[in-house]
Amino acid sequence: MVRTLEYGAWPSPIDASLAAAHDGQPESVGFVGDEAWWIEPRPTEGGRRTLVRRTADGREESVLPPSWNVRSRVMEYGGRPWAGAMRPGGPLVVFVNFADQRLYAYEPAAPGAGPRPLTPLSPVGGGLRWVDPQVHAERGEVWCVLEEFTGDGPTHVRRVAAAVPLDGSAAQDRDSVRELTDARHRFVTGPRLSPDGRRAVWLAWDHPRMPWDGTELVVAEVRGEGTFGEPRTVAGGPDESIAQAEWASDGSLLYVSDRTGWWNLYRDDVPLCPREEEFGGPLWKVGLRWFAPLENGLIAVVHGRGASRLGILDPDRGEVVDTAGPWTEFAATLAVHGSRIVAVGAGPRSAYEVVELDCRTGRTRVIGAAHEDPVDPAHYPEPRIRTFTGPGGREIHAHIHPPHHPDHVAPDHELPPYVVWAHGGPTSRSPHVLDLEIAYFTSRGIGVAEVDYGGSTGYGREYRNRLREQWGVVDVEDCAAVALTLADEGTADRDRLAVRGGSAGGWTTAVSLTTTDVYACGTILYPVLDPVSWGSGETHDFESRYLETLVGPYAEVPARYAERSPLEHADRITAPFLLLQGLDDAICPPAQCERFLARLAGRRIPHAYIAFEGEGHGFTRAETMVRVLEAELSLYAQVFGLNPPGIPTLELTK
């Protein structure tokens, strides 16, 4: 029987522990011989990430014990942290260990052998870090990106492509690491070697650009002794973003460029499938992959507009055939071996899982991290893709997740509370996939609206450029427009609207609370709160000049920074809020939160501040995520007058 209960009081089988245990997704897929391997999160094992292999008999095995955490810190966001090759004695895998950021080699088939270090430690600043490895066993090397700190400051850093000996001779000797490129560019990706071994290609860019603003496609001849000739820029520039480059089996150069306003695929400057959709995305992590060439000349592609499907592109005909199946969203990771393609896909009724497509037969199957319903899927959200109208008539894309429960409805007269979710980045977007954190709220009677505000990716360069010098304006206006439209049409309760977000979404949340009266409360996670300090040495090198694009050069528009700063306008906050922060966050350090709270002293605004030891930018530990979800729900319960059963009460101070 369907029972009538007020919104927020519906009993849900999706508790915080269940949602936390399913947080994260597989990433960095690859092949080692015939085996598919990938990285998988382990929230209940201290938030580590482990390397998993699918053996010939179909079993999934964690390659490394819990003491190892396969994750890079290059540019703080990291990137592809492993590579492997099959040798006569079995697989050889090279990986980055999070704790010390050293590169290690491991041969699982070698009896009694554990991982052995390939690179040394450095006492300078953040030390030596590695990402995007490529094993060249025939050369006795692994090629990768080296990030080397030259001082104690976060911007005292250089990055080059480097070759690390596989014999371990560089484990205690920095001089044994062979630099393949000079440090003429601030940022580089790992070099890719052409099939004939005579050329290498990589991407490069410099401050103040971010990689989605403009990158250069660089090619160099590879000499017989393995050194690079003079690099040549063959495409790209300050206003053209090239997101990925690879060699095809015939030696032609493939790359993704947004020179037309959309990330499309090119072969030696010839567009292969010109469309107003994306075949690439923002390069937040080194080693992301949206396409992979097959030996037969076809190309596996992750593409779409507002979503990313997996398809096979015939470059001669310019046609794409998408894979069949329930997956409506694929992550930016691909690997190919023969006719086999491995990717990571998800849908609105399933979380991310490792998917294999055989392009000869068209057969698709799940081979790893298979989604299993932990509860009756009748409790999952039933999202709707919508387009709203914002200021000036501009389009705003969003995913709306109404409250949903198979056994409960609200009284006829009651409108539901809604929480607007502002994604991070801000150059990112909200994937249209099952998220148990969203289900945690919707199954209790609280709606969620994920807003792809202006500046989001997936909708072309013009859409993401809406945020140029408008951060704290367009994002705030778009989120408010969605919230108020939901209220005006009778979908949401105007008096029970909240906003929440992490990182850049935390900024949007904080600015929303200081500049609008739309929301009754807000949840702010690891945010930017003080743009002046954040843009002048308080954050990491990768984003240290980002505000010049998002807000404007500080020397030219200092008043704009003060005008939009949540810190400077903390006295305008009148709504209760929850502030959540990792104490090890190098991107948005906790000092900002402390200054923000000091400005609020004596103002008697109900709030809570929870800081987590051992957590950085983005929480990874199950126990942290449980505390976060329960605290967030308690905030909404207190402000909205809800009665969720079994939730600890969050103490709000004044």
XYZ file of C-alpha atoms in Angstrom:
654
model
C 0.000 0.000 0.000
C 1.128 3.541 -0.722
C 1.236 5.633 2.436
C 0.941 9.379 2.751
C 3.798 11.028 4.637
C 5.263 14.519 4.566
C 8.261 15.148 2.365
C 11.467 14.398 4.213
C 9.837 11.808 6.456
C 9.830 8.934 3.973
C 11.800 5.929 5.292
C 14.561 5.007 2.855
C 16.675 1.856 2.480
C 19.482 4.037 1.107
C 21.384 5.115 4.192
C 24.566 7.172 4.265
C 26.794 4.105 4.663
C 25.338 2.514 1.552
C 25.742 5.692 -0.497
C 29.324 6.152 0.731
C 30.309 2.570 -0.057
C 29.255 3.088 -3.679
C 30.956 6.449 -4.162
C 33.477 6.802 -6.985
C 33.903 5.011 -10.282
C 36.389 2.895 -12.245
C 38.883 4.879 -14.279
C 42.090 4.653 -16.327
C 41.234 1.463 -18.218
C 43.953 -0.333 -20.175
C 45.137 -3.639 -21.559
C 48.067 -5.713 -20.350
C 48.409 -8.344 -23.024
C 44.905 -9.751 -23.493
C 43.761 -8.726 -20.014
C 41.718 -5.613 -19.231
C 42.981 -3.657 -16.195
C 41.623 -0.532 -14.496
C 41.696 1.634 -11.364
C 38.892 1.187 -8.851
C 38.062 3.244 -5.721
C 37.897 1.669 -2.282
C 36.032 4.111 0.019
C 35.887 1.572 2.848
C 39.665 0.983 2.673
C 40.661 4.486 3.676
C 39.659 5.909 0.315
C 42.520 4.295 -1.570
C 42.456 3.434 -5.262
C 43.566 0.009 -6.346
C 44.577 -1.590 -9.622
C 42.214 -4.370 -10.758
C 42.712 -6.969 -13.495
C 40.271 -9.276 -15.241
C 41.989 -12.611 -15.655
C 41.550 -15.003 -18.572
C 38.986 -17.037 -16.626
C 36.831 -13.940 -15.976
C 37.811 -13.240 -12.363
C 38.450 -9.729 -11.048
C 41.565 -9.444 -8.888
C 42.956 -6.536 -6.942
C 46.593 -6.441 -8.024
C 47.995 -4.690 -4.939
C 47.275 -5.078 -1.214
C 45.671 -2.267 0.869
C 48.999 -0.646 1.712
C 49.197 0.640 -1.875
C 47.165 3.542 -3.249
C 47.494 3.975 -7.021
C 47.020 7.690 -7.538
C 49.082 10.602 -8.861
C 49.214 14.141 -7.505
C 50.568 15.855 -10.615
C 48.757 19.197 -10.906
C 47.028 17.982 -7.665
C 44.176 16.460 -9.690
C 46.485 13.718 -10.925
C 45.712 11.678 -13.995
C 46.481 8.290 -15.423
C 48.671 6.670 -12.738
C 49.634 3.332 -14.297
C 50.695 1.472 -17.427
C 51.447 -2.150 -18.168
C 52.974 -4.545 -20.667
C 52.982 -8.302 -21.053
C 56.426 -9.884 -21.001
C 57.447 -13.545 -21.401
C 57.403 -14.045 -17.642
C 54.037 -12.354 -17.130
C 52.700 -8.826 -16.741
C 54.839 -5.842 -15.854
C 52.966 -2.903 -14.376
C 54.292 0.553 -13.550
C 52.290 2.723 -11.150
C 52.385 5.824 -8.956
C 51.945 5.316 -5.206
C 49.984 8.131 -3.584
C 51.826 8.280 -0.243
C 55.304 9.025 -1.620
C 54.475 9.784 -5.291
C 57.247 7.493 -6.470
C 56.938 5.436 -9.605
C 57.046 1.674 -8.927
C 57.390 -1.428 -11.082
C 55.652 -4.665 -10.172
C 55.612 -8.127 -11.721
C 52.719 -10.035 -10.100
C 53.883 -13.387 -11.487
C 57.369 -13.112 -9.973
C 57.405 -15.280 -6.813
C 57.834 -13.262 -3.640
C 58.537 -10.030 -5.481
C 56.807 -6.850 -4.387
C 56.735 -3.442 -6.033
C 60.179 -1.923 -6.491
C 60.788 1.841 -6.763
C 61.901 3.274 -10.076
C 62.238 6.929 -9.031
C 63.813 8.744 -6.093
C 62.337 10.921 -3.400
C 63.069 14.637 -3.314
C 63.183 16.796 -0.180
C 62.291 19.940 -2.138
C 58.759 21.300 -1.853
C 56.220 18.774 -3.109
C 59.000 16.511 -4.361
C 58.996 14.521 -7.592
C 55.667 13.436 -9.060
C 54.794 11.327 -12.097
C 51.763 10.768 -14.316
C 50.639 9.333 -17.677
C 53.251 6.555 -17.971
C 53.849 4.636 -21.207
C 55.934 1.451 -20.953
C 58.538 1.051 -23.704
C 59.987 -2.311 -22.726
C 62.039 -2.536 -25.918
C 63.837 0.641 -24.843
C 64.052 -0.404 -21.199
C 62.168 2.752 -20.185
C 58.843 4.152 -19.138
C 57.970 7.562 -20.597
C 55.825 9.869 -18.499
C 55.324 13.410 -17.231
C 57.643 14.549 -14.461
C 56.475 17.313 -12.124
C 59.429 18.562 -10.106
C 59.245 21.098 -7.312
C 62.110 23.570 -7.242
C 61.141 25.325 -3.989
C 58.650 25.291 -1.150
C 55.925 27.359 -2.829
C 53.053 25.715 -4.743
C 54.099 27.444 -7.973
C 57.801 26.604 -7.646
C 57.524 23.769 -10.117
C 58.618 22.595 -13.552
C 57.146 19.903 -15.799
C 58.814 17.902 -18.565
C 58.378 14.641 -20.413
C 60.878 12.174 -19.012
C 62.167 8.634 -19.501
C 62.649 6.507 -16.387
C 64.821 3.353 -16.566
C 62.910 0.150 -15.872
C 65.962 -1.444 -14.244
C 65.583 0.718 -11.126
C 68.846 2.619 -11.630
C 67.063 5.935 -10.981
C 65.496 4.820 -7.696
C 68.173 6.684 -5.746
C 69.616 8.822 -8.528
C 67.671 11.759 -9.983
C 70.354 12.192 -12.663
C 69.447 8.799 -14.142
C 66.057 10.170 -15.163
C 66.405 11.252 -18.773
C 64.465 14.402 -19.678
C 62.911 14.147 -23.117
C 61.749 17.762 -23.359
C 62.908 21.020 -21.876
C 60.755 23.126 -19.564
C 59.832 25.742 -22.168
C 56.145 25.019 -21.463
C 54.576 25.114 -18.023
C 52.344 22.107 -18.677
C 52.788 19.015 -20.847
C 51.100 15.675 -21.386
C 52.884 12.375 -21.797
C 54.485 11.847 -25.235
C 53.014 9.261 -27.602
C 55.429 7.395 -29.885
C 54.481 6.883 -33.536
C 54.172 3.307 -34.858
C 57.511 3.539 -36.660
C 59.219 4.949 -33.551
C 60.429 8.043 -35.375
C 58.129 10.754 -33.979
C 56.553 11.714 -30.678
C 53.530 13.923 -30.046
C 52.273 15.655 -26.910
C 50.234 18.652 -25.762
C 51.556 21.774 -24.062
C 50.193 25.028 -22.658
C 51.214 27.924 -20.443
C 49.818 30.305 -17.865
C 47.384 32.005 -17.773
C 45.596 29.614 -20.129
C 43.782 26.540 -18.921
C 43.877 23.559 -21.306
C 40.268 24.150 -22.413
C 41.242 27.711 -23.395
C 44.204 26.945 -25.621
C 46.835 24.222 -26.053
C 49.561 23.443 -28.565
C 50.023 20.183 -30.437
C 53.752 19.495 -30.428
C 55.661 16.971 -32.555
C 59.361 16.071 -32.417
C 61.574 13.635 -34.274
C 62.904 10.769 -32.143
C 66.578 10.115 -32.800
C 68.186 6.698 -32.767
C 69.521 7.121 -29.241
C 66.041 8.013 -27.961
C 66.476 11.775 -27.700
C 64.028 14.272 -29.174
C 64.782 16.713 -31.932
C 63.569 20.297 -31.974
C 59.843 20.359 -31.082
C 57.431 21.840 -33.635
C 53.964 23.192 -32.922
C 51.748 21.790 -35.667
C 48.301 22.869 -34.437
C 46.552 24.697 -31.629
C 47.273 28.019 -30.023
C 45.967 30.483 -27.422
C 42.365 30.223 -28.629
C 42.242 26.594 -29.783
C 41.937 23.770 -27.298
C 43.363 20.410 -28.339
C 42.310 17.853 -25.751
C 44.028 14.659 -26.974
C 46.426 13.442 -29.650
C 47.287 9.890 -30.794
C 48.943 8.144 -33.728
C 46.861 5.922 -35.984
C 48.268 2.561 -37.053
C 49.116 4.010 -40.497
C 51.215 6.770 -38.928
C 48.716 9.586 -39.414
C 48.174 12.001 -36.547
C 44.755 12.088 -34.892
C 43.683 14.824 -32.505
C 40.639 16.543 -31.023
C 40.349 20.320 -31.528
C 37.624 22.876 -30.790
C 38.644 25.255 -33.579
C 35.041 25.241 -34.891
C 33.552 25.836 -31.436
C 33.112 22.104 -30.796
C 35.727 19.483 -29.880
C 35.824 17.471 -33.122
C 38.207 14.802 -34.366
C 40.858 15.540 -37.019
C 43.347 13.476 -39.028
C 46.296 15.562 -40.192
C 44.127 18.719 -40.071
C 41.188 17.136 -41.937
C 37.941 16.933 -39.941
C 36.677 13.345 -39.739
C 33.159 13.883 -38.445
C 32.274 17.582 -38.215
C 29.319 17.933 -35.880
C 27.985 20.344 -33.284
C 28.823 17.933 -30.490
C 31.860 17.101 -28.414
C 34.434 14.395 -29.169
C 36.611 15.663 -26.309
C 36.399 17.537 -23.041
C 38.261 19.541 -20.416
C 41.703 18.179 -19.594
C 41.460 18.308 -15.800
C 43.699 15.247 -15.515
C 46.665 14.250 -17.647
C 45.919 11.116 -19.643
C 42.161 11.460 -20.171
C 41.122 9.734 -23.384
C 38.067 10.408 -25.549
C 39.169 8.421 -28.593
C 41.343 5.408 -29.387
C 42.361 4.262 -32.902
C 41.947 0.589 -33.773
C 44.315 -1.404 -35.966
C 41.720 -1.658 -38.777
C 41.496 2.130 -39.139
C 38.255 2.605 -37.226
C 38.280 4.841 -34.145
C 36.548 4.274 -30.822
C 35.052 7.585 -29.677
C 33.310 9.000 -26.630
C 31.090 11.750 -27.996
C 27.854 13.650 -27.578
C 26.119 16.859 -26.632
C 25.286 17.194 -22.969
C 26.114 13.499 -22.577
C 28.802 11.133 -23.855
C 28.045 7.926 -25.771
C 30.495 5.249 -26.890
C 30.667 4.845 -30.651
C 32.774 3.563 -33.525
C 33.801 6.186 -36.080
C 34.535 5.223 -39.667
C 36.928 8.060 -40.615
C 36.579 7.451 -44.345
C 32.788 7.805 -44.301
C 32.536 10.260 -41.407
C 29.895 8.130 -39.712
C 29.542 7.019 -36.088
C 27.668 3.935 -34.926
C 26.909 3.974 -31.198
C 27.081 0.901 -29.039
C 23.827 -0.655 -27.886
C 23.041 -0.989 -24.207
C 21.694 0.845 -21.175
C 24.672 3.181 -20.855
C 23.914 6.815 -21.615
C 27.162 8.255 -20.262
C 30.777 7.183 -20.779
C 33.793 8.535 -18.920
C 36.895 9.943 -20.620
C 38.852 6.697 -20.595
C 39.278 4.178 -23.432
C 41.583 1.297 -24.324
C 41.736 -0.911 -27.400
C 43.300 -4.303 -28.161
C 42.662 -5.937 -31.503
C 38.932 -5.589 -32.064
C 38.195 -5.121 -28.368
C 37.345 -1.760 -26.805
C 37.149 -1.213 -23.061
C 35.387 1.826 -21.588
C 33.566 2.938 -18.438
C 29.834 3.538 -18.822
C 26.794 4.294 -16.684
C 23.139 5.245 -16.998
C 20.320 6.745 -14.947
C 19.568 3.286 -13.493
C 23.131 1.996 -13.132
C 26.408 3.267 -11.734
C 29.680 3.288 -13.698
C 30.945 -0.149 -14.745
C 33.700 -1.454 -17.008
C 32.264 -2.276 -20.435
C 33.830 -4.208 -23.311
C 32.733 -3.854 -26.937
C 33.887 -6.223 -29.675
C 33.656 -4.128 -32.820
C 33.705 -7.227 -35.062
C 30.531 -8.694 -33.582
C 28.957 -5.569 -32.068
C 28.587 -7.479 -28.803
C 28.830 -5.431 -25.624
C 29.188 -6.834 -22.123
C 30.106 -5.754 -18.608
C 33.511 -7.153 -17.596
C 34.253 -5.327 -14.349
C 32.844 -3.353 -11.433
C 29.434 -4.622 -12.509
C 26.517 -2.636 -11.172
C 24.491 -4.559 -8.625
C 21.371 -3.026 -7.161
C 22.020 -2.703 -3.399
C 18.323 -1.910 -2.888
C 15.151 -2.285 -4.905
C 15.704 0.033 -7.915
C 12.180 1.293 -7.400
C 13.815 3.638 -4.849
C 16.132 5.208 -7.441
C 15.471 8.717 -8.751
C 13.550 9.183 -11.977
C 15.485 12.113 -13.489
C 14.299 14.443 -16.203
C 16.554 16.270 -18.636
C 15.311 19.823 -18.988
C 16.289 23.137 -20.520
C 15.406 26.310 -18.610
C 15.457 29.960 -19.618
C 17.827 32.272 -17.805
C 18.534 35.999 -17.873
C 18.573 37.427 -21.381
C 16.754 34.358 -22.679
C 19.830 32.140 -22.467
C 19.396 28.368 -22.244
C 20.316 26.542 -19.036
C 20.667 22.763 -19.049
C 19.756 20.763 -15.957
C 18.832 17.329 -14.623
C 15.812 17.379 -12.325
C 15.412 14.557 -9.789
C 11.969 14.831 -8.166
C 11.302 13.163 -4.807
C 10.484 9.546 -5.450
C 9.509 6.548 -3.322
C 7.595 3.430 -4.419
C 5.586 3.237 -1.186
C 5.090 6.845 -0.119
C 3.600 10.068 -1.406
C 3.216 13.469 0.191
C -0.066 15.126 1.136
C -1.807 16.751 -1.825
C -1.333 20.274 -0.514
C 2.422 19.978 0.121
C 5.147 21.067 -2.293
C 8.548 19.372 -2.006
C 11.801 20.917 -0.817
C 14.542 21.064 -3.443
C 18.326 21.317 -3.327
C 20.168 22.880 -6.283
C 23.463 21.108 -6.923
C 26.210 23.260 -8.473
C 28.946 21.073 -9.952
C 32.656 21.738 -9.521
C 35.180 22.851 -12.061
C 33.501 25.150 -12.928
C 34.549 23.818 -16.349
C 32.737 20.518 -15.932
C 29.174 19.185 -16.010
C 26.782 16.835 -14.219
C 26.641 13.349 -15.758
C 23.198 11.808 -16.240
C 23.870 8.670 -14.183
C 22.689 6.872 -11.075
C 24.165 8.529 -7.980
C 23.205 7.058 -4.615
C 24.029 10.359 -2.931
C 21.202 11.918 -4.926
C 18.993 8.903 -4.207
C 19.754 9.375 -0.502
C 17.773 12.627 -0.669
C 15.136 11.900 -3.308
C 14.071 8.649 -1.626
C 13.367 10.658 1.534
C 11.275 13.258 -0.245
C 13.820 15.964 -1.113
C 14.222 16.895 -4.781
C 17.593 17.574 -6.405
C 18.272 19.852 -9.385
C 21.690 19.432 -11.001
C 22.390 22.598 -12.980
C 24.834 22.748 -15.884
C 25.166 26.513 -15.593
C 26.876 28.661 -18.200
C 30.532 27.646 -18.258
C 29.750 23.933 -18.250
C 31.262 21.630 -20.846
C 29.408 19.360 -23.232
C 27.547 22.153 -25.022
C 30.258 23.776 -27.138
C 32.824 26.500 -26.575
C 30.320 29.363 -26.685
C 28.376 27.865 -23.777
C 31.457 27.336 -21.626
C 32.798 30.798 -22.506
C 29.720 32.365 -20.901
C 31.603 32.228 -17.619
C 34.643 34.168 -18.830
C 35.033 37.034 -16.343
C 31.511 36.193 -15.119
C 32.256 33.641 -12.392
C 30.045 34.451 -9.447
C 27.475 36.036 -11.774
C 26.362 33.665 -14.550
C 26.679 30.510 -12.441
C 24.736 32.108 -9.592
C 22.066 33.512 -11.902
C 21.588 30.209 -13.733
C 21.226 28.189 -10.544
C 18.747 30.722 -9.172
C 16.776 30.733 -12.441
C 16.321 26.966 -12.271
C 15.327 27.069 -8.590
C 12.820 29.881 -9.062
C 11.327 28.312 -12.182
C 10.735 25.080 -10.274
C 9.008 27.103 -7.573
C 6.956 29.218 -9.999
C 5.639 26.173 -11.859
C 4.648 24.438 -8.633
C 7.330 21.751 -8.748
C 9.203 22.995 -5.654
C 8.353 24.838 -2.450
C 9.606 28.416 -2.787
C 10.277 28.614 0.953
C 12.242 25.353 1.041
C 14.998 25.785 -1.515
C 18.660 25.030 -0.748
C 21.907 25.191 -2.700
C 24.980 22.999 -2.365
C 28.262 22.435 -4.159
C 31.905 21.511 -3.769
C 35.076 23.266 -4.947
C 33.935 25.713 -7.651
C 30.416 24.629 -6.764
C 31.231 25.627 -3.197
C 32.089 29.097 -4.508
C 28.778 29.251 -6.380
C 26.951 28.189 -3.222
C 28.719 30.755 -1.053
C 28.203 33.583 -3.540
C 24.546 32.587 -3.862
C 24.105 32.909 -0.106
C 25.814 36.311 -0.021
C 24.107 37.861 -3.055
C 20.605 36.352 -3.341
C 17.621 35.571 -1.142
C 16.606 32.520 -3.166
C 17.743 29.864 -0.718
C 16.744 29.043 2.836
C 20.109 27.356 3.525
C 23.205 25.971 1.842
C 25.896 23.292 2.024
C 29.391 24.474 1.090
C 32.091 21.853 0.467
C 35.862 22.593 0.159
C 35.147 25.963 -1.507
C 36.906 28.982 -2.929
C 35.906 31.760 -0.526
C 38.672 34.333 -0.865
C 39.513 34.923 -4.545
C 42.209 37.498 -3.808
C 44.302 35.126 -1.686
C 43.363 32.071 -3.725
C 44.605 33.731 -6.900
C 47.808 35.086 -5.361
C 49.642 32.041 -4.039
C 47.195 30.181 -1.820
C 46.294 27.470 -4.323
C 48.262 25.039 -6.488
C 50.085 25.901 -9.666
C 47.608 24.446 -12.173
C 44.798 26.849 -11.223
C 46.936 29.682 -9.869
C 46.095 31.915 -12.856
C 42.607 30.508 -13.523
C 40.850 33.561 -12.064
C 42.318 35.761 -14.786
C 39.860 34.007 -17.098
C 37.013 33.497 -14.638
C 37.070 36.956 -13.022
C 39.692 39.015 -14.869
C 43.313 40.055 -14.233
C 43.462 41.212 -10.619
C 45.722 44.175 -11.408
C 43.087 45.492 -13.814
C 39.859 44.705 -11.931
C 40.599 44.492 -8.177
C 37.155 45.862 -7.355
C 35.552 42.958 -9.184
C 37.325 40.490 -6.900
C 36.083 42.324 -3.816
C 32.584 42.650 -5.244
C 32.187 38.893 -5.749
C 34.172 37.610 -2.786
C 32.136 35.572 -0.260
C 34.749 36.476 2.344
C 34.288 40.207 1.803
C 30.500 39.879 2.015
C 30.163 37.339 4.793
C 28.094 39.927 6.664
C 25.348 39.558 4.044
C 24.643 35.918 4.876
C 21.348 35.459 6.655
C 20.641 31.795 5.860
C 21.934 28.823 7.879
C 24.757 26.891 6.247
C 27.007 23.854 6.610
C 30.705 24.225 5.764
C 32.746 21.065 5.083
C 36.503 21.036 4.535
C 39.442 18.635 4.227
C 42.433 19.652 6.317
C 44.889 18.288 3.727
C 43.373 20.274 0.856
C 46.131 21.843 -1.254
C 43.693 23.294 -3.806
C 41.253 25.096 -1.491
C 43.116 25.215 1.835
C 41.226 25.359 5.141
C 42.627 28.815 5.950
C 39.923 30.302 3.724
C 37.191 28.674 5.789
C 38.764 29.905 8.991
C 38.905 33.498 7.741
C 35.336 33.256 6.491
C 34.051 32.021 9.846
C 36.001 34.739 11.679
C 34.100 37.353 9.665
C 30.834 35.810 10.882
C 31.750 35.907 14.553
C 29.000 37.520 16.624
C 26.439 37.622 13.802
C 24.380 34.719 15.195
C 23.875 32.922 11.868
C 23.128 29.236 12.522
C 25.908 27.193 10.961
C 28.212 24.218 11.398
C 31.832 23.731 10.351
C 33.242 20.216 10.071
C 36.875 19.721 9.107
C 38.220 16.261 8.276
C 41.767 15.124 8.970
C 43.365 13.106 6.184
C 40.983 14.402 3.533
C 41.984 16.603 0.628
C 40.087 18.241 -2.203
C 37.175 15.862 -2.678
C 36.415 13.371 0.054
C 37.405 9.727 -0.478
C 36.843 7.929 2.828
C 33.561 6.192 3.564
C 33.374 7.442 7.148
C 33.804 11.033 5.944
C 31.053 10.725 3.375
C 28.683 9.219 5.945
C 29.232 12.203 8.216
C 28.779 14.613 5.313
C 25.496 13.140 4.092
C 23.959 12.858 7.539
C 25.013 16.393 8.477
C 23.630 17.778 5.224
C 20.301 16.020 5.690
C 20.073 17.246 9.276
C 20.634 20.838 8.106
C 17.741 20.587 5.665
C 15.561 18.895 8.269
C 16.084 21.703 10.753
C 15.631 24.532 8.269
C 12.765 23.011 6.271
C 10.919 21.482 9.220
C 11.417 17.870 8.095
C 11.401 14.718 10.195
C 13.754 12.157 8.611
C 13.902 9.046 10.779
C 17.162 7.859 12.289
C 19.392 10.817 11.356
C 21.794 12.291 13.960
C 21.065 15.929 14.718
C 23.645 18.384 13.454
C 24.436 20.983 16.079
C 24.179 24.440 14.585
C 26.086 27.158 16.386
C 25.420 30.873 16.394
